[in-house]
Coordinates of N, CA and C in Angstrom, one line a residue:
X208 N 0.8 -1.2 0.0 CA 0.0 0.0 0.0 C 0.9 1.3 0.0
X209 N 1.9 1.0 1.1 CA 2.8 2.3 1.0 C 3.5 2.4 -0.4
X210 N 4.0 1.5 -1.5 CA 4.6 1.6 -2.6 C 3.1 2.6 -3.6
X211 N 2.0 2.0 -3.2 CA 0.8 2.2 -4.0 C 0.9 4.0 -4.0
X212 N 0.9 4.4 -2.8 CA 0.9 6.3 -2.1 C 1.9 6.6 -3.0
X213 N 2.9 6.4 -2.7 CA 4.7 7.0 -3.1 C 4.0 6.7 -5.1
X214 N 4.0 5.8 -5.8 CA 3.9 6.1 -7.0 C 2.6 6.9 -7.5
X215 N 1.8 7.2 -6.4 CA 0.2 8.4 -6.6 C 0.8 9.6 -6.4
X216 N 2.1 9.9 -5.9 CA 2.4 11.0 -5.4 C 3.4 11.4 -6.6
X217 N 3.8 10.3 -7.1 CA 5.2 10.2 -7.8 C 4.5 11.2 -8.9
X218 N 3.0 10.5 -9.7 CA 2.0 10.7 -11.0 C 2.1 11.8 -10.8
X219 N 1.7 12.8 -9.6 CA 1.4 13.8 -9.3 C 2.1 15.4 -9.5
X220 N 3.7 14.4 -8.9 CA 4.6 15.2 -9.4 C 4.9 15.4 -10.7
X221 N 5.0 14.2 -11.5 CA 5.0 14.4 -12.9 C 4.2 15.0 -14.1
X222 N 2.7 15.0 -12.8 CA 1.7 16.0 -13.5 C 1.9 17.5 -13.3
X223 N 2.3 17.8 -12.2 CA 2.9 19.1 -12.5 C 4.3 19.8 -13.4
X224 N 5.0 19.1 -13.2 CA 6.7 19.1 -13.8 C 6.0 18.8 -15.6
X225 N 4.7 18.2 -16.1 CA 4.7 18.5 -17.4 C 3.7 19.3 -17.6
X226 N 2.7 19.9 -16.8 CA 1.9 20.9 -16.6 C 0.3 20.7 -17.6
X227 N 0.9 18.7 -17.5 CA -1.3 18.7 -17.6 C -1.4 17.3 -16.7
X228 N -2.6 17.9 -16.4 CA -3.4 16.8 -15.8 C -4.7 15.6 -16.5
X229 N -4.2 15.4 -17.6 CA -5.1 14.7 -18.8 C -4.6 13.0 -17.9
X230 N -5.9 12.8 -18.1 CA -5.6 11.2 -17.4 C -4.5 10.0 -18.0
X231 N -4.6 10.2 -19.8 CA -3.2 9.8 -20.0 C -1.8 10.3 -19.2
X232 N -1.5 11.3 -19.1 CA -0.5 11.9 -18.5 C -0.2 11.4 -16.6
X233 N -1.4 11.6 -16.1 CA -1.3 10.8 -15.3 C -0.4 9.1 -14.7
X234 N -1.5 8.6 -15.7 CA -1.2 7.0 -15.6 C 0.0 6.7 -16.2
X235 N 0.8 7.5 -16.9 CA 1.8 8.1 -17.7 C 3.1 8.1 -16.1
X236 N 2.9 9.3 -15.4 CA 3.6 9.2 -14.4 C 3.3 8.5 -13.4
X237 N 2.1 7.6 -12.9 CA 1.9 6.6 -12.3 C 2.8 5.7 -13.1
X238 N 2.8 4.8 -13.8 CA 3.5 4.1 -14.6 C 5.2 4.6 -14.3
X239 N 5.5 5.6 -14.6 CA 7.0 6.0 -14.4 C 7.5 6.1 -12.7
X240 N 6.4 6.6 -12.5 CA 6.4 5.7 -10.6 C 7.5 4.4 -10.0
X241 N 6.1 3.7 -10.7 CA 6.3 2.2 -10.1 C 7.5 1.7 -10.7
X242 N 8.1 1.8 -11.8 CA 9.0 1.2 -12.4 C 10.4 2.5 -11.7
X243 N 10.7 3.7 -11.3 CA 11.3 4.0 -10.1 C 11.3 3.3 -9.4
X244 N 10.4 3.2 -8.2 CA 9.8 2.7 -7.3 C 10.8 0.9 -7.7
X245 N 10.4 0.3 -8.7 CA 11.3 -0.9 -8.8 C 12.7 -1.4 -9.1
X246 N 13.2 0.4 -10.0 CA 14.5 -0.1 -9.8 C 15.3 0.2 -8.5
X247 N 14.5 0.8 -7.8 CA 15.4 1.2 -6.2 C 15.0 0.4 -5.3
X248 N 14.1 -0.7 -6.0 CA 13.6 -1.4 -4.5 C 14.6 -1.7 -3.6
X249 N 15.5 -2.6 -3.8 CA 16.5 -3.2 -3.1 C 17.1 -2.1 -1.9
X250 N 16.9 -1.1 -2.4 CA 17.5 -0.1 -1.4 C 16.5 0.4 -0.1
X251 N 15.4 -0.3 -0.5 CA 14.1 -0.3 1.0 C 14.0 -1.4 1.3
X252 N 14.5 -2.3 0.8 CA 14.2 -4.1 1.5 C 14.9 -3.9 2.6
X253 N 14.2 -4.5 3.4 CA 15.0 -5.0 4.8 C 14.6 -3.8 5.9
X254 N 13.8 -2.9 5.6 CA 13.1 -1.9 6.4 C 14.2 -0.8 7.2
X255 N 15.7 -0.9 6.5 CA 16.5 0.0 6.9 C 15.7 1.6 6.9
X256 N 14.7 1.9 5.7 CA 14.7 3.0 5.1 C 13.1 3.3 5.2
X257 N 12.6 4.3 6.5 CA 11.8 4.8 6.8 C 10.7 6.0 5.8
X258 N 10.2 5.8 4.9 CA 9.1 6.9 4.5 C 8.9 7.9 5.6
X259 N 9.5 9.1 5.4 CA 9.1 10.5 6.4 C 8.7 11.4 5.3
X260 N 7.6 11.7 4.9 CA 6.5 12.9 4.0 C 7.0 14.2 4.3
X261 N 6.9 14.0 5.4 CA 7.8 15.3 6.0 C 9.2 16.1 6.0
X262 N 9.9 15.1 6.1 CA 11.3 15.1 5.9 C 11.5 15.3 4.4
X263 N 10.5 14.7 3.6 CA 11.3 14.8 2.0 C 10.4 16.2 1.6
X264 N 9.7 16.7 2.2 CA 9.1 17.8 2.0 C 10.1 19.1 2.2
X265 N 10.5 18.6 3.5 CA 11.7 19.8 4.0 C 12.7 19.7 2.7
X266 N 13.4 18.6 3.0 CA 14.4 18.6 1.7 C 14.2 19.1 0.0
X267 N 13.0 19.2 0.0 CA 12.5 19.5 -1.4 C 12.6 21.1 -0.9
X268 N 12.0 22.0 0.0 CA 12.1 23.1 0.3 C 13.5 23.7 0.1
X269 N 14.1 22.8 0.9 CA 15.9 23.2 1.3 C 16.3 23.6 -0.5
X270 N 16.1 22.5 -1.1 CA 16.9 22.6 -2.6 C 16.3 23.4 -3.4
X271 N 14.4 23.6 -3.2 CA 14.3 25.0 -4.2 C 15.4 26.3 -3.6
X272 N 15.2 26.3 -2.6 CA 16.0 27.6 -1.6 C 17.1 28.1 -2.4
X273 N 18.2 26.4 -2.0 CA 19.3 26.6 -2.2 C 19.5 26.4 -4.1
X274 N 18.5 25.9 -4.5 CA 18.6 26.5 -6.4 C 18.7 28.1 -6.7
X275 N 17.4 28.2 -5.8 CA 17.1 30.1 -6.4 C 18.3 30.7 -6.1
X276 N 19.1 30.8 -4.5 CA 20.0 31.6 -4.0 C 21.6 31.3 -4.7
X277 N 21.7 30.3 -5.2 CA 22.6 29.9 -5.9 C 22.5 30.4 -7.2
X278 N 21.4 30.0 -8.1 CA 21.3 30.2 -9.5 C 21.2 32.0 -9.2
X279 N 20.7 33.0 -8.2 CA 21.2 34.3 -7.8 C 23.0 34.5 -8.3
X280 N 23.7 33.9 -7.5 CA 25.0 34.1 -7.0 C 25.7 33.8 -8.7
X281 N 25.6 32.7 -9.1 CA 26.2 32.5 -10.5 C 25.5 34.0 -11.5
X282 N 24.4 34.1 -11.5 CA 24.2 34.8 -12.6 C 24.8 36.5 -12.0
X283 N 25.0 36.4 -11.0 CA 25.5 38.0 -10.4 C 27.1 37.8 -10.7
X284 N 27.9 37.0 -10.7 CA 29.2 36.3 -11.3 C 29.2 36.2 -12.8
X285 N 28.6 36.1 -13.5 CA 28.5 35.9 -14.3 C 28.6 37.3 -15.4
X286 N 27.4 38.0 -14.8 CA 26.9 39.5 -14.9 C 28.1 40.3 -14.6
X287 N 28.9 39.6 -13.6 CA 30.2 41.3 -13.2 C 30.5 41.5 -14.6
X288 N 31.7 42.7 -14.0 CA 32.6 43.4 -15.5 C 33.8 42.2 -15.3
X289 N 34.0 41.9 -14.2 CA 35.3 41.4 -13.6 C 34.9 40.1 -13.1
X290 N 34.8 39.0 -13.6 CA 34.5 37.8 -12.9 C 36.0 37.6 -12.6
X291 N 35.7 37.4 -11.1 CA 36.4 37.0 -10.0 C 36.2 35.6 -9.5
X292 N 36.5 34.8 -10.4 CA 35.8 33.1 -9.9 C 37.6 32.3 -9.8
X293 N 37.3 31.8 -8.9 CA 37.5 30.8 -8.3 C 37.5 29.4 -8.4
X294 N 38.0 29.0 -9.5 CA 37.1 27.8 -10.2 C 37.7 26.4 -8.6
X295 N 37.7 25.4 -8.6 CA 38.0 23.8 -8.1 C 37.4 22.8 -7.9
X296 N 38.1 21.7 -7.6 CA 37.4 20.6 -7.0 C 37.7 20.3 -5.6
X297 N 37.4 19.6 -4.8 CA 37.4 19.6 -3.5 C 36.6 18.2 -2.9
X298 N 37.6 17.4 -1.9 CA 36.7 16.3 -2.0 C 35.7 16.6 -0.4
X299 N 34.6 15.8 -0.7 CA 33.7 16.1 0.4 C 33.8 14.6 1.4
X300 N 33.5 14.5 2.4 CA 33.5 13.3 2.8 C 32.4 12.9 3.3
X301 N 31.6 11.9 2.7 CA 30.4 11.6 3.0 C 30.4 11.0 4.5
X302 N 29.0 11.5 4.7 CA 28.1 10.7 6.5 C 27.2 9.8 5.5
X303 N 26.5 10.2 4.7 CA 25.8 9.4 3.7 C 26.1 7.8 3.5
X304 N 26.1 6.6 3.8 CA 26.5 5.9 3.1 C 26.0 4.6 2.2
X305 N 24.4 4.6 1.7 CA 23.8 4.0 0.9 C 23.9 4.6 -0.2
X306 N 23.7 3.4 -1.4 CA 23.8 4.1 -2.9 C 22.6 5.0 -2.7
X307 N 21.5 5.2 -3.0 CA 20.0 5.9 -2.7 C 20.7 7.0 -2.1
X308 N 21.4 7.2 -0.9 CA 21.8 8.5 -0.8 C 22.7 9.2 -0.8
X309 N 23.8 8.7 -1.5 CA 25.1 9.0 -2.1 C 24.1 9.7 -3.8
X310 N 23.5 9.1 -4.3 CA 22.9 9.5 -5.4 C 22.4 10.5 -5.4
X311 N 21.2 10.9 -4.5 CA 20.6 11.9 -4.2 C 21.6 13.3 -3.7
X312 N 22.1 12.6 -2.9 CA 23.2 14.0 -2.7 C 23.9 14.4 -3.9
X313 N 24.2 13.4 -4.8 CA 25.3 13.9 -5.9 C 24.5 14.7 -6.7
X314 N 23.4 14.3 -6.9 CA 22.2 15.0 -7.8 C 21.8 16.2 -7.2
X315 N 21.7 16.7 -5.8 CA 21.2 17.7 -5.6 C 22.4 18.5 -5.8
X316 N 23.4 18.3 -5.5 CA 24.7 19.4 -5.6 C 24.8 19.6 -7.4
X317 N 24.2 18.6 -7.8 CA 24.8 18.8 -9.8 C 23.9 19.9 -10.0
X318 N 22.6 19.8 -9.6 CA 21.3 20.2 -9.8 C 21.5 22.0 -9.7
X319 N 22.6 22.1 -8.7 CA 22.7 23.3 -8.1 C 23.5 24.0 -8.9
X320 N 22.9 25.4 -9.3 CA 24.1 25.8 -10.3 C 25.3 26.4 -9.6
X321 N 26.4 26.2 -10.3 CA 27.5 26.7 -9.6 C 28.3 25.1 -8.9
X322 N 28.0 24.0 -8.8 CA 28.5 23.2 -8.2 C 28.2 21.8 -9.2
X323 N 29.2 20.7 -9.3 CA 29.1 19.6 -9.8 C 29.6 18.5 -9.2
X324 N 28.6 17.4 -9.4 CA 29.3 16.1 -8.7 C 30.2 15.6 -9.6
X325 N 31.6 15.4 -9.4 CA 32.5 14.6 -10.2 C 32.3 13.6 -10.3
X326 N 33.1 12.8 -8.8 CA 33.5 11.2 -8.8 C 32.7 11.2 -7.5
X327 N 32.5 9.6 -7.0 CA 32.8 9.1 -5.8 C 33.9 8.3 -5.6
X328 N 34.4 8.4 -4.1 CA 35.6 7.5 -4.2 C 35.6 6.1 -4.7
X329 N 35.9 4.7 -4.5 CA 35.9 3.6 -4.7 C 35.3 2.9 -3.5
X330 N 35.6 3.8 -2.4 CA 35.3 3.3 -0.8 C 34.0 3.9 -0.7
X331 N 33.6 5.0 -1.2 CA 32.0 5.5 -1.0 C 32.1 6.1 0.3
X332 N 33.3 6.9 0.2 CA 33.5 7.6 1.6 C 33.8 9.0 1.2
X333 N 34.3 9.2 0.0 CA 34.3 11.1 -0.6 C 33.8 11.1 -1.5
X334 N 33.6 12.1 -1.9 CA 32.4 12.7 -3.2 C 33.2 13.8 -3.6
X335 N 33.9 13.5 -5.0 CA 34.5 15.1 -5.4 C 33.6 15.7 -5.8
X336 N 33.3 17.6 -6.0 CA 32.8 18.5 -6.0 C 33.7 19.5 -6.8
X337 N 33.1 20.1 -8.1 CA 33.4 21.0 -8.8 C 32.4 22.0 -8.3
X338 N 33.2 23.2 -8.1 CA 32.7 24.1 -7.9 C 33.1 25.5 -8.1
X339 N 32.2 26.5 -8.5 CA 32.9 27.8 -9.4 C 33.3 28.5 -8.7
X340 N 32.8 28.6 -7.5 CA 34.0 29.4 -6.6 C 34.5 28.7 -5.3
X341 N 35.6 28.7 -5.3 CA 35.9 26.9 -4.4 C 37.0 28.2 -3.5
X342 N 36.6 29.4 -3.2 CA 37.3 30.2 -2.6 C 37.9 29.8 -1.1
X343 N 36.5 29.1 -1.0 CA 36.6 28.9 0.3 C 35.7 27.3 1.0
X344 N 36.3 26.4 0.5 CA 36.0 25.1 0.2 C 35.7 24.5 2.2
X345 N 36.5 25.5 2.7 CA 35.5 24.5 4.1 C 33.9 24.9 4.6
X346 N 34.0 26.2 3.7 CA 32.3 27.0 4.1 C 31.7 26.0 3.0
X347 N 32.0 26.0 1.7 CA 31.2 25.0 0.8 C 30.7 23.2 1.3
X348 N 31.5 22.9 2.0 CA 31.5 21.7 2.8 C 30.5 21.5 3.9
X349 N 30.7 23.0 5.2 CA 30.1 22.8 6.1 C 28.4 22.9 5.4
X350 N 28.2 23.5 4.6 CA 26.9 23.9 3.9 C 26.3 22.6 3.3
X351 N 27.4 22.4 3.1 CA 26.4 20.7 2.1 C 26.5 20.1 3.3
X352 N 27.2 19.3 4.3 CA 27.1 18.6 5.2 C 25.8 19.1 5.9
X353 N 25.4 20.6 6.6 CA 24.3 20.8 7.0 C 23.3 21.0 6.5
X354 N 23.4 21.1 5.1 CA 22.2 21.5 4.5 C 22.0 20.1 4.0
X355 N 21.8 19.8 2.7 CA 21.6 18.7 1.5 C 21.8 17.3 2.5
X356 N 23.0 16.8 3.2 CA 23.4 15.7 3.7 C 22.7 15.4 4.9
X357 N 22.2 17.0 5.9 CA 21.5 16.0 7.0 C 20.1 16.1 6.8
X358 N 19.7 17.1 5.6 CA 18.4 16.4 5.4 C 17.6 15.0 4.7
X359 N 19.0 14.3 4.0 CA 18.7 13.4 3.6 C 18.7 12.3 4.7
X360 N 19.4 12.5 5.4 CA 19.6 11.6 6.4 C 18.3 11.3 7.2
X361 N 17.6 12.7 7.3 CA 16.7 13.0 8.6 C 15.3 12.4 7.6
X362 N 15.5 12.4 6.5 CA 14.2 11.7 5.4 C 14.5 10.4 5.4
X363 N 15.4 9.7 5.0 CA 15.5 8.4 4.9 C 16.0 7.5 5.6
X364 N 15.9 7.9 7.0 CA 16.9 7.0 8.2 C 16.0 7.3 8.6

């Protein structure tokens, strides 16, 4: 039943993100749901991974935030007479340690403009990070660690 909610919700989203609600389109993202929903199953078996509505609400919050104020900062960089960038990479070290949320974090930092997920290590213990202004790579760290990393944590643990 709980897989049944999560792919009603999933349609839902997809009905918005394509901006009709014609019942093809629907059953369209119902359908692209469940088949989500099945290639990550293995990552919910065994009941490690708690459904919080809540939690993934916050974190969807967190990342419009941190899109807008970001996609701000690049285009005000971008815009100078004088770009002053800072280009690097920098490795991050994950708390994260399931595929499911190594993924999601790498995706929300790509997502973000101004920042790219490179590599993960081999051990699944650092996540390199391109980033346009890497001026100051331990504020960029503490930010994803508190921001993007413990809300994933606080959603799916």
């Amino acid at each position: 039943m709980k897989l049944f909610l999560i792919a009603v919700v999933f349609a839902m989203v997809w009905a918005a993100v394509t901006g009709s609600l014609s019942p093809p389109n629907l059953v369209l993202g119902f359908l692209l749901g469940l088949l989500v929903l099945w290639i990550v199953r293995r990552d919910f078996v065994g009941g490690r991974t708690v459904f919080r509505p809540l939690k993934l609400l916050s974190l969807a919050v967190l990342f419009i935030k941190e899109l807008a104020l970001s996609a701000w900062r690049v285009a005000v960089l971008v815009a100078s007479p004088k770009m002053d960038l800072k280009p690097g990479i920098f490795a991050f070290p994950l708390t994260v340690d399931r595929d499911i949320e190594i993924t999601l974090l790498a995706n929300l930092i790509t997502l973000t403009p101004g920042t790219l997920s490179v590599d993960v290590s081999e051990d699944r213990r650092v996540l390199y990070v391109h980033a346009l202004d890497c001026s100051d790579p331990v504020a960029v760290k503490r930010d994803i660690a508190n921001g993007f990393e413990r809300k994933i944590l606080e959603a799916l643990r």
